[in-house]
Short mmCIF file of C-alpha atoms in Angstrom, two decimals:
data_model
loop_
_atom_site.label_atom_id
_atom_site.label_comp_id
_atom_site.label_asym_id
_atom_site.label_seq_id
_atom_site.Cartn_x
_atom_site.Cartn_y
_atom_site.Cartn_z
CA MET A 1 6.92 19.63 15.29
CA ARG A 2 9.74 17.21 15.96
CA TYR A 3 9.46 15.67 12.48
CA LEU A 4 8.50 17.24 9.16
CA PRO A 5 5.63 15.25 7.63
CA ILE A 6 6.54 14.24 4.07
CA PHE A 7 5.56 11.52 1.62
CA LEU A 8 8.52 9.80 -0.09
CA ASP A 9 8.25 8.36 -3.58
CA VAL A 10 9.89 4.91 -3.37
CA GLN A 11 8.36 3.50 -6.55
CA GLN A 12 11.01 1.22 -8.12
CA LYS A 13 13.67 2.59 -5.76
CA THR A 14 15.90 0.28 -3.75
CA CYS A 15 15.18 0.22 -0.02
CA LEU A 16 17.24 -1.76 2.49
CA LEU A 17 15.39 -3.80 5.12
CA VAL A 18 17.61 -5.28 7.85
CA GLY A 19 15.95 -8.14 9.71
CA ALA A 20 13.60 -10.93 8.64
CA GLY A 21 11.32 -11.60 11.60
CA GLU A 22 7.71 -10.72 12.40
CA VAL A 23 8.26 -6.96 12.61
CA ALA A 24 10.33 -6.99 9.41
CA ALA A 25 7.48 -8.82 7.65
CA ARG A 26 5.15 -5.89 8.44
CA LYS A 27 7.68 -3.38 7.13
CA LEU A 28 8.20 -5.49 4.00
CA ALA A 29 4.48 -5.40 3.28
CA LEU A 30 4.50 -1.62 3.71
CA LEU A 31 7.42 -1.16 1.31
CA LYS A 32 5.83 -3.51 -1.24
CA SER A 33 2.54 -1.60 -1.14
CA ALA A 34 4.47 1.61 -1.91
CA GLY A 35 6.11 -0.02 -4.96
CA ALA A 36 9.65 -0.20 -3.56
CA THR A 37 12.36 -2.64 -4.62
CA VAL A 38 13.48 -4.23 -1.35
CA ARG A 39 16.95 -5.53 -0.49
CA LEU A 40 16.53 -7.79 2.55
CA VAL A 41 19.56 -8.53 4.75
CA SER A 42 19.50 -11.04 7.62
CA PRO A 43 21.42 -14.15 8.73
CA GLU A 44 18.10 -15.99 8.92
CA CYS A 45 14.76 -15.57 7.18
CA SER A 46 11.23 -16.47 8.30
CA GLU A 47 9.06 -18.64 6.09
CA GLU A 48 6.56 -15.79 5.79
CA ILE A 49 9.17 -13.56 4.22
CA ARG A 50 10.92 -16.32 2.22
CA ALA A 51 7.67 -16.98 0.37
CA GLN A 52 7.74 -13.38 -0.95
CA ILE A 53 11.31 -13.37 -2.25
CA ASP A 54 11.25 -13.24 -6.04
CA GLY A 55 14.75 -12.02 -6.86
CA ALA A 56 13.31 -9.00 -8.63
CA ARG A 57 11.36 -6.60 -6.43
CA ILE A 58 12.45 -8.50 -3.30
CA SER A 59 15.95 -9.90 -3.04
CA TYR A 60 17.52 -11.64 -0.05
CA ILE A 61 21.11 -11.48 1.16
CA GLN A 62 21.74 -14.11 3.84
CA SER A 63 24.32 -12.22 5.85
CA ALA A 64 24.93 -10.06 8.86
CA PHE A 65 24.63 -6.36 8.08
CA GLU A 66 27.61 -4.71 6.39
CA PRO A 67 27.85 -1.04 5.36
CA GLN A 68 28.22 -2.02 1.69
CA HIS A 69 24.65 -3.30 1.76
CA LEU A 70 23.64 0.36 1.65
CA ASP A 71 25.07 0.86 -1.85
CA GLY A 72 22.40 2.22 -4.16
CA CYS A 73 19.74 2.45 -1.46
CA GLY A 74 17.53 5.47 -0.93
CA LEU A 75 15.85 4.37 2.30
CA VAL A 76 16.76 2.09 5.21
CA ILE A 77 14.64 0.30 7.81
CA SER A 78 16.22 -1.76 10.56
CA ALA A 79 13.81 -4.20 12.22
CA THR A 80 15.96 -6.50 14.33
CA ASP A 81 15.89 -7.23 18.06
CA ASP A 82 19.67 -6.71 18.30
CA GLU A 83 20.43 -3.23 19.64
CA ALA A 84 24.04 -3.33 18.43
CA VAL A 85 22.98 -4.19 14.87
CA ASN A 86 20.30 -1.49 14.88
CA ALA A 87 22.80 1.11 16.09
CA ALA A 88 25.32 0.05 13.41
CA VAL A 89 22.68 0.32 10.67
CA ALA A 90 21.60 3.77 11.87
CA ALA A 91 25.20 5.06 12.08
CA ALA A 92 26.13 3.75 8.63
CA ALA A 93 22.98 5.16 7.00
CA GLN A 94 23.31 8.57 8.61
CA ALA A 95 26.98 8.72 7.60
CA ARG A 96 25.79 8.41 4.00
CA HIS A 97 22.86 10.80 4.56
CA ILE A 98 20.33 8.06 3.79
CA PRO A 99 16.99 8.31 5.65
CA VAL A 100 16.83 5.56 8.27
CA ASN A 101 14.17 4.19 10.59
CA VAL A 102 14.97 1.84 13.47
CA VAL A 103 11.81 0.19 14.75
CA ASP A 104 10.94 1.20 18.33
CA SER A 105 14.12 3.29 18.68
CA PRO A 106 13.23 6.94 17.93
CA ALA A 107 16.66 8.17 19.03
CA LEU A 108 18.26 6.24 16.13
CA CYS A 109 15.74 7.40 13.52
CA SER A 110 15.96 10.19 10.98
CA PHE A 111 12.34 9.52 9.99
CA ILE A 112 9.31 7.92 11.60
CA VAL A 113 7.02 5.40 9.90
CA PRO A 114 3.51 6.62 10.73
CA ALA A 115 0.23 4.80 11.20
CA ILE A 116 -1.32 4.84 7.73
CA ILE A 117 -4.82 5.04 6.32
CA ASP A 118 -4.65 3.94 2.67
CA ARG A 119 -7.42 5.10 0.35
CA ASP A 120 -5.26 5.25 -2.75
CA PRO A 121 -4.60 7.87 -4.02
CA ILE A 122 -5.59 9.41 -0.69
CA THR A 123 -3.14 8.60 2.09
CA VAL A 124 -3.46 9.78 5.69
CA ALA A 125 -0.48 9.37 8.01
CA VAL A 126 -0.53 9.75 11.81
CA SER A 127 2.62 10.04 13.90
CA SER A 128 3.30 10.51 17.60
CA ALA A 129 6.99 11.29 16.89
CA GLY A 130 7.79 7.86 18.25
CA LYS A 131 6.36 8.66 21.68
CA SER A 132 3.34 6.38 21.52
CA PRO A 133 2.79 4.17 18.45
CA VAL A 134 -0.29 2.69 20.15
CA LEU A 135 -1.86 6.15 20.40
CA ALA A 136 -1.05 6.82 16.73
CA ARG A 137 -2.77 3.57 15.76
CA TRP A 138 -5.76 4.48 17.96
CA ILE A 139 -6.08 7.83 16.17
CA ARG A 140 -5.75 6.04 12.84
CA ALA A 141 -8.66 3.79 13.80
CA LYS A 142 -10.75 6.88 14.60
CA ILE A 143 -9.97 8.41 11.22
CA GLU A 144 -10.67 5.11 9.47
CA THR A 145 -14.27 5.32 10.65
CA LEU A 146 -14.64 8.82 9.17
CA LEU A 147 -13.18 8.22 5.72
CA PRO A 148 -15.34 6.13 3.40
CA HIS A 149 -13.53 3.55 1.28
CA SER A 150 -14.90 5.30 -1.80
CA ILE A 151 -12.87 8.44 -1.12
CA GLY A 152 -10.06 7.11 -3.28
CA LYS A 153 -12.47 6.84 -6.18
CA LEU A 154 -13.56 10.42 -5.49
CA ALA A 155 -9.95 11.64 -5.55
CA ALA A 156 -9.34 9.91 -8.88
CA PHE A 157 -12.55 11.44 -10.29
CA MET A 158 -11.46 14.93 -9.23
CA GLY A 159 -7.91 14.49 -10.47
CA ALA A 160 -9.11 13.44 -13.93
CA ARG A 161 -11.16 16.65 -14.20
CA ARG A 162 -8.69 19.06 -12.68
CA ALA A 163 -7.53 20.49 -16.01
CA ALA A 164 -11.12 21.14 -17.11
CA VAL A 165 -11.82 23.07 -13.91
CA GLN A 166 -8.62 25.11 -14.28
CA ALA A 167 -9.62 26.06 -17.81
CA ALA A 168 -13.17 27.04 -16.85
CA LEU A 169 -12.26 28.81 -13.60
CA PRO A 170 -8.90 30.63 -13.92
CA GLN A 171 -9.02 32.08 -10.38
CA VAL A 172 -7.72 29.86 -7.57
CA GLY A 173 -10.42 31.03 -5.17
CA ASP A 174 -13.16 30.21 -7.66
CA ARG A 175 -11.77 26.70 -8.14
CA ARG A 176 -11.65 26.09 -4.41
CA LEU A 177 -15.25 27.18 -3.97
CA PHE A 178 -16.28 24.97 -6.88
CA TRP A 179 -14.59 21.89 -5.39
CA GLU A 180 -16.17 22.62 -2.01
CA LYS A 181 -19.60 22.64 -3.66
CA ILE A 182 -18.78 19.31 -5.28
CA LEU A 183 -17.61 17.77 -2.00
CA THR A 184 -20.57 18.98 0.04
CA GLY A 185 -23.17 18.16 -2.62
CA LEU A 186 -24.61 14.93 -4.00
CA LEU A 187 -21.67 13.94 -6.19
CA PRO A 188 -19.60 12.02 -3.58
CA SER A 189 -22.49 9.78 -2.54
CA THR A 190 -23.54 9.34 -6.17
CA LEU A 191 -20.04 8.22 -7.13
CA ALA A 192 -19.84 5.92 -4.09
CA ARG A 193 -22.92 4.10 -5.39
CA GLY A 194 -21.17 3.48 -8.70
CA LYS A 195 -23.30 5.94 -10.70
CA THR A 196 -20.43 7.48 -12.66
CA ASP A 197 -22.61 8.90 -15.46
CA GLU A 198 -24.83 10.69 -12.94
CA ALA A 199 -21.73 12.02 -11.14
CA ASP A 200 -20.42 13.34 -14.46
CA ARG A 201 -23.73 15.12 -15.06
CA LEU A 202 -23.63 16.77 -11.62
CA PHE A 203 -20.03 17.81 -12.19
CA GLU A 204 -20.69 19.41 -15.59
CA GLN A 205 -23.85 21.11 -14.35
CA THR A 206 -22.07 22.70 -11.40
CA LEU A 207 -19.03 23.72 -13.45
CA GLN A 208 -21.09 25.43 -16.15
CA LYS A 209 -23.10 27.31 -13.54
CA ASP A 210 -20.00 28.50 -11.65
CA ALA A 211 -18.22 29.52 -14.87
CA ALA A 212 -21.20 31.67 -15.86
CA THR A 213 -21.71 33.26 -12.42
CA PRO A 214 -19.43 36.09 -11.20
CA THR A 215 -17.71 35.43 -7.90
CA GLN A 216 -19.54 37.01 -4.97
CA GLY A 217 -17.92 37.54 -1.62
CA ARG A 218 -19.66 36.85 1.66
CA VAL A 219 -19.08 37.09 5.39
CA TYR A 220 -19.59 34.49 8.10
CA LEU A 221 -20.02 36.01 11.56
CA ILE A 222 -18.87 33.09 13.70
CA GLY A 223 -19.22 32.60 17.44
CA ALA A 224 -15.99 30.85 18.48
CA GLY A 225 -17.26 29.91 21.94
CA PRO A 226 -15.83 30.71 25.37
CA GLY A 227 -12.25 29.54 24.77
CA GLU A 228 -11.86 25.77 24.53
CA PRO A 229 -11.68 24.78 20.82
CA ASP A 230 -13.88 21.70 21.15
CA LEU A 231 -16.77 23.88 22.33
CA MET A 232 -17.11 25.33 18.82
CA THR A 233 -20.10 24.12 16.87
CA PHE A 234 -19.67 21.91 13.83
CA ARG A 235 -21.21 24.64 11.65
CA ALA A 236 -18.64 27.12 12.97
CA LEU A 237 -15.81 24.80 11.99
CA GLN A 238 -17.29 24.24 8.53
CA ARG A 239 -17.66 27.94 7.84
CA LEU A 240 -14.22 28.77 9.22
CA GLN A 241 -12.61 26.30 6.82
CA GLU A 242 -14.37 27.88 3.84
CA ALA A 243 -12.81 31.29 4.48
CA ASP A 244 -10.19 33.05 2.34
CA VAL A 245 -9.63 35.57 5.14
CA VAL A 246 -10.03 35.15 8.91
CA ILE A 247 -10.62 38.28 11.01
CA TYR A 248 -10.19 37.62 14.73
CA ASP A 249 -9.64 39.38 18.04
CA ARG A 250 -7.88 38.64 21.32
CA LEU A 251 -10.75 36.63 22.82
CA VAL A 252 -10.36 33.93 20.16
CA ALA A 253 -7.92 31.18 21.19
CA PRO A 254 -4.94 30.67 18.83
CA ALA A 255 -5.89 26.99 18.58
CA ILE A 256 -9.23 28.04 17.04
CA VAL A 257 -7.57 30.34 14.50
CA ASP A 258 -5.30 27.43 13.56
CA LEU A 259 -8.36 25.44 12.46
CA ALA A 260 -8.70 27.69 9.43
CA ARG A 261 -7.37 26.52 6.07
CA ARG A 262 -3.59 26.69 5.91
CA ASP A 263 -3.69 29.07 2.95
CA ALA A 264 -6.23 31.42 4.50
CA GLU A 265 -5.09 34.96 5.27
CA ARG A 266 -5.26 35.85 8.97
CA ARG A 267 -5.82 39.38 10.26
CA TYR A 268 -5.77 40.36 13.93
CA VAL A 269 -8.06 43.20 14.94
CA GLY A 270 -7.90 42.65 18.68
CA LYS A 271 -9.39 45.12 21.10
CA CYS A 272 -8.63 45.42 24.78
CA ARG A 273 -9.46 47.99 27.41
CA GLU A 274 -8.26 51.46 26.38
CA ALA A 275 -6.13 49.97 23.58
CA HIS A 276 -8.19 49.31 20.45
CA SER A 277 -5.79 48.17 17.74
CA VAL A 278 -8.52 48.66 15.11
CA PRO A 279 -11.61 50.82 15.80
CA GLN A 280 -14.97 49.08 15.40
CA GLU A 281 -15.96 51.23 12.42
CA GLN A 282 -12.80 50.19 10.57
CA ILE A 283 -13.44 46.51 11.31
CA SER A 284 -16.95 46.76 9.85
CA GLN A 285 -15.60 48.55 6.79
CA LEU A 286 -12.84 45.95 6.39
CA LEU A 287 -15.44 43.17 6.25
CA VAL A 288 -17.33 45.06 3.53
CA GLU A 289 -14.20 45.73 1.46
CA LEU A 290 -12.93 42.15 1.61
CA ALA A 291 -16.32 40.76 0.58
CA GLN A 292 -16.53 43.27 -2.27
CA GLN A 293 -13.22 41.83 -3.52
CA GLY A 294 -14.99 38.46 -3.88
CA LYS A 295 -13.45 36.92 -0.76
CA VAL A 296 -15.10 34.59 1.71
CA VAL A 297 -14.54 36.18 5.13
CA ALA A 298 -14.78 34.51 8.53
CA ARG A 299 -15.25 37.03 11.33
CA LEU A 300 -14.37 35.09 14.48
CA LYS A 301 -15.72 36.39 17.78
CA GLY A 302 -15.28 35.00 21.25
CA GLY A 303 -18.47 33.56 22.75
CA ASP A 304 -21.58 34.46 20.75
CA PRO A 305 -21.42 37.34 18.24
CA PHE A 306 -24.79 38.75 19.32
CA ILE A 307 -24.08 38.85 23.07
CA PHE A 308 -21.78 41.80 23.79
CA GLY A 309 -19.87 40.92 20.61
CA ARG A 310 -20.91 43.92 18.50
CA GLY A 311 -22.08 41.45 15.87
CA GLY A 312 -25.20 43.51 15.26
CA GLU A 313 -23.13 46.56 14.32
CA GLU A 314 -21.06 44.57 11.86
CA ILE A 315 -23.94 42.94 10.01
CA GLN A 316 -25.72 46.30 9.84
CA ALA A 317 -22.74 47.53 7.83
CA LEU A 318 -22.86 44.39 5.66
CA ALA A 319 -26.60 44.70 5.08
CA THR A 320 -26.26 48.37 4.11
CA ALA A 321 -23.57 47.46 1.58
CA GLY A 322 -25.59 44.54 0.21
CA ILE A 323 -23.04 41.92 1.28
CA PRO A 324 -24.37 38.36 1.83
CA TYR A 325 -23.72 37.17 5.38
CA GLU A 326 -24.51 34.35 7.76
CA VAL A 327 -24.47 34.39 11.56
CA VAL A 328 -23.21 31.23 13.28
CA PRO A 329 -24.15 31.31 17.00
CA GLY A 330 -21.63 30.26 19.61
CA ILE A 331 -21.67 29.23 23.26
CA THR A 332 -21.61 32.52 25.09
CA ALA A 333 -19.08 33.11 27.87
CA ALA A 334 -21.74 33.16 30.59
CA SER A 335 -22.99 29.69 29.73
CA GLY A 336 -19.56 28.16 29.06
CA CYS A 337 -17.67 29.64 32.01
CA ALA A 338 -20.48 29.03 34.50
CA SER A 339 -20.82 25.41 33.38
CA TYR A 340 -17.09 24.77 33.71
CA ALA A 341 -17.06 26.50 37.09
CA GLY A 342 -19.87 24.31 38.41
CA ILE A 343 -22.17 27.31 38.87
CA PRO A 344 -25.68 26.75 37.45
CA LEU A 345 -27.00 30.04 36.12
CA THR A 346 -30.50 29.07 37.17
CA HIS A 347 -31.66 26.75 39.96
CA ARG A 348 -35.12 26.22 41.41
CA ASP A 349 -33.87 26.84 44.94
CA TYR A 350 -31.73 29.91 44.24
CA ALA A 351 -32.42 31.74 40.98
CA GLN A 352 -35.45 31.85 38.70
CA SER A 353 -33.82 34.10 36.11
CA VAL A 354 -30.42 35.17 34.82
CA ARG A 355 -29.31 38.52 33.50
CA PHE A 356 -26.35 39.31 31.23
CA ILE A 357 -24.87 42.76 31.89
CA THR A 358 -21.90 44.62 30.46
CA GLY A 359 -19.37 45.68 33.07
CA HIS A 360 -17.55 47.84 30.55
CA THR A 361 -17.47 51.42 31.72
CA LYS A 362 -17.84 54.50 29.56
CA ASP A 363 -15.92 57.54 30.74
CA GLY A 364 -15.04 55.59 33.86
CA LYS A 365 -18.65 55.29 35.02
CA LEU A 366 -21.13 52.42 35.15
CA SER A 367 -24.63 53.57 34.32
CA LEU A 368 -26.90 50.71 35.49
CA ASP A 369 -30.23 50.37 37.27
CA TRP A 370 -28.65 49.18 40.51
CA ALA A 371 -31.89 49.12 42.51
CA HIS A 372 -33.45 46.75 39.99
CA LEU A 373 -30.35 44.55 39.85
CA ALA A 374 -30.14 44.21 43.64
CA HIS A 375 -33.50 42.54 44.32
CA GLY A 376 -32.01 39.01 44.64
CA ARG A 377 -33.31 35.58 43.52
CA GLU A 378 -31.59 36.21 40.20
CA THR A 379 -28.14 35.44 38.80
CA LEU A 380 -26.21 38.43 37.51
CA VAL A 381 -23.43 37.85 34.99
CA PHE A 382 -21.17 40.80 34.23
CA TYR A 383 -19.14 40.65 31.01
CA MET A 384 -15.89 42.65 30.85
CA GLY A 385 -16.28 43.49 34.51
CA LEU A 386 -12.81 42.85 35.92
CA THR A 387 -11.75 46.45 36.38
CA ALA A 388 -15.21 47.45 37.60
CA THR A 389 -15.64 44.58 40.09
CA ALA A 390 -15.08 46.73 43.16
CA GLU A 391 -17.65 49.31 42.02
CA ILE A 392 -20.17 46.60 41.04
CA CYS A 393 -19.89 44.91 44.45
CA SER A 394 -20.13 48.24 46.24
CA GLN A 395 -23.18 49.44 44.29
CA LEU A 396 -25.06 46.17 44.76
CA GLN A 397 -24.51 46.39 48.53
CA ALA A 398 -25.49 50.05 48.60
CA HIS A 399 -28.78 49.19 46.87
CA GLY A 400 -29.83 46.35 49.13
CA LEU A 401 -27.87 43.13 48.67
CA PRO A 402 -26.12 41.89 51.85
CA ALA A 403 -22.35 42.03 52.21
CA ASP A 404 -22.16 38.22 52.43
CA TYR A 405 -24.02 37.73 49.14
CA PRO A 406 -22.07 35.16 47.02
CA ALA A 407 -19.94 36.32 44.09
CA ALA A 408 -17.23 34.75 41.94
CA LEU A 409 -14.85 35.71 39.17
CA VAL A 410 -14.05 33.10 36.50
CA GLU A 411 -10.91 33.85 34.53
CA HIS A 412 -9.83 32.03 31.34
CA GLY A 413 -13.01 29.98 31.63
CA THR A 414 -13.26 26.53 29.96
CA THR A 415 -9.50 26.42 29.26
CA ALA A 416 -6.64 24.69 31.05
CA ARG A 417 -5.84 28.08 32.66
CA GLN A 418 -9.27 28.43 34.26
CA ARG A 419 -9.35 29.79 37.80
CA VAL A 420 -12.40 30.54 39.94
CA LEU A 421 -12.06 33.17 42.65
CA ARG A 422 -15.03 32.81 45.00
CA GLY A 423 -16.07 35.18 47.77
CA THR A 424 -18.81 37.61 48.64
CA LEU A 425 -19.69 41.13 47.60
CA ALA A 426 -17.61 42.31 50.54
CA THR A 427 -14.57 40.05 50.11
CA LEU A 428 -14.24 39.37 46.37
CA PRO A 429 -12.59 42.67 45.31
CA ALA A 430 -9.67 41.99 47.64
CA LEU A 431 -9.08 38.59 46.00
CA LEU A 432 -8.50 40.03 42.54
CA ALA A 433 -5.02 41.51 42.90
CA ASP A 434 -3.56 39.18 40.24
CA ALA A 435 -6.77 38.40 38.32
CA GLN A 436 -6.48 38.35 34.55
CA SER A 437 -8.70 39.05 31.59
CA PRO A 438 -10.71 37.57 29.98
CA SER A 439 -12.85 37.01 33.00
CA LEU A 440 -16.51 36.88 33.98
CA LEU A 441 -18.15 38.10 37.20
CA ILE A 442 -21.05 36.00 38.52
CA VAL A 443 -23.21 37.30 41.39
CA GLY A 444 -25.96 35.23 42.97
CA GLU A 445 -26.82 32.52 45.46
CA VAL A 446 -25.99 29.88 42.83
CA VAL A 447 -22.31 30.72 43.34
CA GLN A 448 -22.30 28.79 46.62
CA LEU A 449 -22.84 25.58 44.62
CA HIS A 450 -19.36 25.91 43.14
CA ASP A 451 -17.67 24.04 45.99
CA SER A 452 -19.76 20.90 45.46
CA LEU A 453 -20.24 21.07 41.68
CA ALA A 454 -16.80 22.18 40.44
CA TRP A 455 -16.27 19.18 38.16
CA PHE A 456 -13.64 20.75 35.90
CA GLU A 457 -10.97 21.94 38.33
CA GLY A 458 -8.44 19.25 39.10
CA HIS A 459 -10.34 16.70 37.03
CA SER A 460 -7.91 14.48 35.10
CA ASP A 461 -10.32 14.05 32.20
CA ALA A 462 -11.39 17.67 31.98
CA ASP A 463 -8.77 18.61 29.42
CA ALA A 464 -9.49 15.63 27.18
CA ALA A 465 -7.88 15.38 23.77
CA PHE A 466 -9.52 17.64 21.23
CA LEU A 467 -10.32 15.69 18.08
CA PRO A 468 -12.03 18.12 15.68
CA PRO A 469 -14.52 16.88 13.11
CA ILE A 470 -11.90 15.49 10.75
CA GLU A 471 -14.04 14.46 7.81
CA HIS A 472 -15.02 17.94 6.68
CA ARG A 473 -11.52 19.33 7.20
CA ALA A 474 -9.98 16.48 5.20
CA LEU A 475 -12.39 17.15 2.36
CA CYS A 476 -11.67 20.89 2.42
CA ASP A 477 -7.92 20.24 2.27
CA LEU A 478 -8.55 17.82 -0.59
CA ALA A 479 -10.51 20.51 -2.41
CA THR A 480 -7.69 23.02 -1.90
CA ALA A 481 -5.17 20.55 -3.32
CA ALA A 482 -7.41 19.90 -6.31
#
């Protein structure tokens, strides 16, 4: 971050505004809405601003800027079209260690005025660090459509009952879960319709039930998808943001882990070939122990947890221990990587079926029914097959597939680092000298469609901005604050 996001209390504090034109009028309105006392300095003053001068909260000094105008001020905004004046204001303010903003001049600013969504007492601020105010306003408009105007009323309702919840639920985790139930239940819509008495009834009913019920931990087994964060499902994002603890491995992108609540504990249990940081049995036991402590646990897995993700082993351990759990499916690597590589897994002209196969060797040997795999007219997808690619290609040829049969390796699929290495069973192994994991091996006639259907590679819009479902995350953060 270039700037630390903060909210300044300027209620009844003197703020200096230099300039009195159209831009200054917008800044004056912003300062007034925040309750500031504004000292306006400018040789001339527009009629729009003059009509607001009352000598109390807004005073006007008809003068060119002088450093003494800063006396007693806690904040400074310069909104003139004179670069020399703006530079003088910035220098004088910074010499006195007073926060200063110069409109459209980030280099002179010690703080940035963001695009603001006002749902008092809820305030959302969006900043581009001065790089693109238009983009910040565009994002603000997107958020505006997600936040109902009644959310301010909801915040006030929750704030008025915060002490009662703290008294009934002494544990922080219990309070957070309670507020999440409130936010995802009927109360928000009931309050939005003006039915305050009904909202009070729902609140009391939920609070009494939670206070009388012991906290029970649970585990969410979440498929995080093939790599790109915006390929997660909405349910996966919801469950991730409920978690007290996030357990993840190396196939889960850091950007996905970052979508968890800021106060959630994060534990890495990554496994890679011949270097398991935490054995599978210990991971399963860890999930059981954390849930038994009353924690909500998100177990993040790359792709889908039930396709070569050992999800079945983990929920067997949970079921044996009597731990409540939920499985959230994800886009598996085969589907995601093939789609982004422009390789249809099935096609009426080339493949009537697709098979998912583990390429992970045990004791250095692949034990597969090669004769059955090599009959053709089928797409073969090998997970974890990078190190075994040469053997896979050799065995398929030895059992009947031609040397020129199409094959491709997709590494870092669906992400900005994606690379597709395309060849044949005979040539592909020689192309993998610098190939990286995670990667996926695809064998089949459909691979030849890559050249004409590779929409993602080199496409300017392929890595579009990821805007996660903001509404639920905003509500979860609100619940945490409450």
